[in-house]
Coordinates of C-alpha atoms in Angstrom, one line a residue:
Chain Y
E5 CA -1.8 2.5 -43.2
T6 CA -0.5 -0.6 -40.9
G7 CA -2.8 -3.5 -41.0
V8 CA -3.5 -5.8 -38.1
T9 CA -0.3 -7.7 -36.9
Q10 CA -0.2 -10.6 -34.4
S11 CA 2.7 -12.2 -32.5
P12 CA 4.0 -14.8 -32.2
T13 CA 3.2 -16.8 -35.6
H14 CA 3.4 -20.2 -34.2
L15 CA 3.7 -21.6 -30.6
I16 CA 3.9 -25.0 -29.1
K17 CA 2.7 -25.6 -25.6
T18 CA 1.9 -28.4 -23.2
R19 CA -1.2 -29.0 -21.4
G20 CA -1.6 -27.0 -18.0
Q21 CA 0.7 -24.2 -19.3
Q22 CA -0.5 -20.6 -19.8
V23 CA 0.1 -18.6 -23.2
T24 CA -0.1 -14.9 -24.0
L25 CA -0.9 -13.8 -27.6
R26 CA -0.6 -10.3 -28.9
C27 CA -2.3 -8.2 -31.3
S28 CA -1.7 -4.7 -32.9
S29 CA -4.8 -3.1 -34.2
Q30 CA -5.0 -1.3 -37.6
S31 CA -4.0 2.4 -37.5
G32 CA -7.1 4.5 -36.3
H33 CA -9.2 1.4 -35.1
N34 CA -10.2 1.5 -31.5
T35 CA -12.0 -1.8 -31.0
V36 CA -10.2 -5.6 -30.8
S37 CA -12.0 -8.7 -31.1
W38 CA -10.5 -12.3 -30.6
Y39 CA -11.7 -15.4 -32.5
Q40 CA -10.6 -19.0 -32.2
Q41 CA -10.8 -21.1 -35.4
A42 CA -10.4 -24.9 -35.2
L43 CA -9.2 -26.7 -38.2
G44 CA -11.9 -27.0 -40.9
Q45 CA -14.2 -24.5 -39.1
G46 CA -15.2 -20.9 -39.2
P47 CA -13.9 -18.6 -36.6
Q48 CA -15.7 -18.6 -33.3
F49 CA -16.0 -15.3 -31.3
I50 CA -14.0 -15.2 -27.9
F51 CA -14.5 -11.5 -26.7
Q52 CA -14.1 -7.9 -27.7
Y53 CA -12.3 -5.2 -26.1
Y54 CA -13.2 -1.2 -26.4
R55 CA -11.9 1.3 -24.3
E56 CA -9.7 -1.3 -22.2
E57 CA -12.8 -3.1 -21.1
E58 CA -14.4 -6.3 -22.3
N59 CA -17.4 -5.5 -24.4
G60 CA -19.1 -8.7 -25.3
R61 CA -17.9 -12.3 -24.7
G62 CA -18.6 -15.7 -26.5
N63 CA -19.1 -19.1 -25.2
F64 CA -15.5 -19.5 -23.7
P65 CA -14.6 -20.3 -19.9
P66 CA -12.9 -17.8 -17.8
R67 CA -9.5 -19.2 -18.3
F68 CA -9.6 -17.1 -21.5
S69 CA -9.0 -13.6 -20.6
G70 CA -7.7 -10.4 -22.2
L71 CA -6.4 -7.0 -22.1
Q72 CA -6.7 -4.0 -24.3
F73 CA -3.9 -1.2 -23.6
P74 CA -4.2 2.8 -24.2
N75 CA -2.8 2.5 -27.7
Y76 CA -5.6 -0.2 -28.6
S77 CA -3.3 -3.1 -29.0
S78 CA -4.4 -6.1 -27.1
E79 CA -3.5 -9.6 -25.5
L80 CA -5.2 -12.8 -25.0
N81 CA -4.3 -14.9 -22.2
V82 CA -5.4 -18.7 -22.0
N83 CA -4.5 -20.6 -18.7
A84 CA -4.5 -24.1 -17.9
L85 CA -4.2 -25.2 -21.6
E86 CA -6.0 -28.0 -22.8
L87 CA -5.5 -30.2 -26.0
D88 CA -8.6 -28.7 -27.4
D89 CA -7.2 -25.1 -27.2
S90 CA -5.1 -26.0 -30.4
A91 CA -6.2 -23.7 -33.0
L92 CA -5.7 -20.6 -35.0
Y93 CA -6.3 -17.5 -32.9
L94 CA -7.2 -14.6 -34.8
C95 CA -7.3 -11.0 -33.9
A96 CA -9.7 -8.4 -35.7
S97 CA -9.9 -4.6 -35.3
S98 CA -12.6 -2.3 -36.1
L99 CA -14.1 1.2 -35.4
R100 CA -16.5 1.1 -32.6
S101 CA -19.4 2.5 -34.8
R102 CA -18.7 0.0 -37.8
N103 CA -19.2 -3.8 -38.0
E104 CA -16.4 -4.4 -40.6
Q105 CA -13.7 -6.2 -38.9
F106 CA -10.2 -6.5 -40.3
F107 CA -8.4 -9.5 -39.3
G108 CA -4.6 -10.1 -38.8
P109 CA -2.9 -13.4 -39.9
G110 CA -3.3 -15.3 -36.6
T111 CA -1.3 -17.3 -34.2
R112 CA -1.1 -20.9 -34.7
L113 CA -1.3 -22.7 -31.1
T114 CA -0.6 -26.2 -30.7
V115 CA -1.2 -27.9 -27.2
L116 CA 0.8 -31.2 -26.7
Chain M
G17 CA -25.3 -20.7 -30.1
Q18 CA -26.5 -19.1 -33.4
Q19 CA -25.5 -20.8 -36.5
L20 CA -25.0 -19.7 -40.1
N21 CA -25.6 -22.5 -42.6
Q22 CA -23.3 -21.9 -45.7
S23 CA -23.5 -23.9 -48.8
P24 CA -22.1 -25.5 -50.7
Q25 CA -19.3 -27.0 -48.6
S26 CA -17.1 -27.1 -51.5
M27 CA -17.0 -26.5 -55.3
F28 CA -14.8 -27.6 -57.9
I29 CA -14.9 -25.6 -61.0
Q30 CA -13.2 -24.7 -64.4
E31 CA -11.5 -21.4 -65.0
G32 CA -13.9 -19.0 -66.5
E33 CA -17.0 -20.2 -64.9
D34 CA -19.2 -18.3 -62.5
V35 CA -19.8 -19.2 -58.8
S36 CA -22.5 -19.0 -56.4
M37 CA -22.6 -19.6 -52.6
N38 CA -25.0 -18.6 -49.9
C39 CA -25.7 -18.5 -46.2
T40 CA -28.8 -19.0 -44.2
S41 CA -30.0 -18.5 -40.8
S42 CA -33.1 -18.7 -38.6
S43 CA -32.2 -15.4 -37.0
I44 CA -32.2 -11.8 -38.3
F45 CA -28.8 -10.0 -39.0
N46 CA -28.2 -6.4 -39.5
T47 CA -25.1 -7.0 -41.1
W48 CA -23.7 -9.5 -43.5
L49 CA -19.9 -9.6 -44.5
W50 CA -18.0 -12.0 -46.8
Y51 CA -14.4 -13.0 -46.3
K52 CA -11.8 -15.1 -48.2
Q53 CA -9.3 -17.0 -46.4
D54 CA -6.1 -18.5 -47.8
P55 CA -4.2 -21.2 -46.1
G56 CA -2.3 -20.0 -43.0
E57 CA -3.7 -16.6 -43.4
G58 CA -6.4 -14.6 -41.8
P59 CA -9.7 -13.8 -43.4
V60 CA -9.7 -10.8 -45.7
L61 CA -12.9 -8.9 -46.1
L62 CA -14.3 -8.9 -49.4
I63 CA -17.8 -7.1 -49.2
A64 CA -20.0 -5.6 -46.3
L65 CA -23.7 -5.3 -46.7
Y66 CA -25.8 -3.3 -44.1
K67 CA -29.2 -3.1 -45.7
A68 CA -32.1 -5.8 -46.6
G69 CA -32.1 -6.0 -50.5
E70 CA -28.6 -4.4 -50.7
L71 CA -26.8 -5.6 -53.8
T72 CA -22.8 -4.6 -53.6
S73 CA -20.2 -5.5 -56.2
N74 CA -16.4 -5.6 -55.8
G75 CA -14.9 -6.2 -59.2
R76 CA -16.1 -9.6 -60.3
L77 CA -17.7 -10.2 -56.7
T78 CA -21.4 -9.5 -56.1
A79 CA -23.0 -9.9 -52.8
Q80 CA -26.6 -9.4 -51.7
F81 CA -28.3 -9.0 -48.3
G82 CA -31.5 -10.9 -48.5
I83 CA -34.9 -9.2 -48.1
T84 CA -35.8 -11.4 -44.9
R85 CA -32.5 -10.4 -43.5
K86 CA -31.7 -14.1 -42.8
D87 CA -29.7 -14.8 -45.9
S88 CA -27.1 -13.6 -48.1
F89 CA -25.4 -14.7 -51.3
L90 CA -22.0 -14.3 -53.0
N91 CA -21.4 -14.5 -56.9
I92 CA -18.0 -14.7 -58.6
S93 CA -18.0 -14.1 -62.1
A94 CA -15.5 -15.5 -64.6
S95 CA -13.3 -17.4 -62.0
I96 CA -9.7 -17.3 -62.2
P97 CA -7.1 -19.6 -60.4
S98 CA -6.5 -16.9 -57.6
D99 CA -9.9 -17.2 -56.5
V100 CA -9.1 -20.6 -54.8
G101 CA -9.6 -20.4 -51.2
I102 CA -12.2 -20.7 -48.4
Y103 CA -15.1 -18.3 -48.5
F104 CA -16.8 -17.3 -45.3
C105 CA -20.0 -15.5 -44.7
A106 CA -20.4 -13.5 -41.3
G107 CA -23.2 -11.7 -39.8
Q108 CA -24.0 -9.6 -36.8
L109 CA -27.3 -10.3 -35.0
S110 CA -29.9 -7.9 -35.1
G111 CA -31.6 -6.5 -31.8
A112 CA -29.0 -8.0 -29.3
G113 CA -28.1 -4.5 -28.0
G114 CA -24.5 -3.6 -26.9
T115 CA -23.5 -6.8 -25.3
S116 CA -23.1 -8.5 -28.9
Y117 CA -21.9 -5.5 -30.7
G118 CA -19.3 -6.4 -33.1
K119 CA -19.6 -10.1 -32.4
L120 CA -19.6 -11.6 -35.7
T121 CA -21.1 -15.3 -36.2
F122 CA -19.3 -17.2 -39.0
G123 CA -20.5 -19.9 -41.4
Q124 CA -18.6 -23.2 -42.0
G125 CA -17.0 -21.9 -45.0
T126 CA -17.2 -22.9 -48.9
I127 CA -13.9 -24.4 -50.2
L128 CA -13.5 -23.2 -53.7
T129 CA -11.0 -25.1 -56.2
V130 CA -10.7 -23.6 -59.6
H131 CA -9.1 -25.8 -62.5
P132 CA -7.0 -24.0 -65.1

């Protein structure tokens, strides 16, 4: 069974740029959730995707957007990057009917 | 937004000691999850709880879903050096319907240090 994978591992961008992060869900999982984890904090829910549609969103502005593909993999896009967007971005996959979410290793984004 | 109050913030213990940490909230949760996160990695699921009063074990770890559905605790018995890490509680709110389905609210974490 393949676990959740994310790419890239690390990324450095400058303010105003755009970034795309990628996630492959665990085999058999049809739901993907994205979280932002600032240093020293717990993860904060960004949004969740099921059947290629956004299914719930946390307190993040519209410049955070996402996609889910037919194979259940997902992308997180962030436009007009700000310094405060520097964080570990975590992807978690799950079954639609279950609350247990399994996390990938994360992408460390640094905005300069 | 909703918050989970997790305590203690950090613990320094000797190898072999037992550990207890907990999470409380003013809101009712229908699911409690406990995760462990090592530096530079994603959280790893340890235990999932679905019913009020439920007590579940996973090896040396035991967690309980509080009767009021507003709290949960995690115990680690006979700690070993590899227990070092950050432990997070996470919950899903009850009664919010499909719009928050799957949204997990996390505590601030408990940093555990185990001295050999």
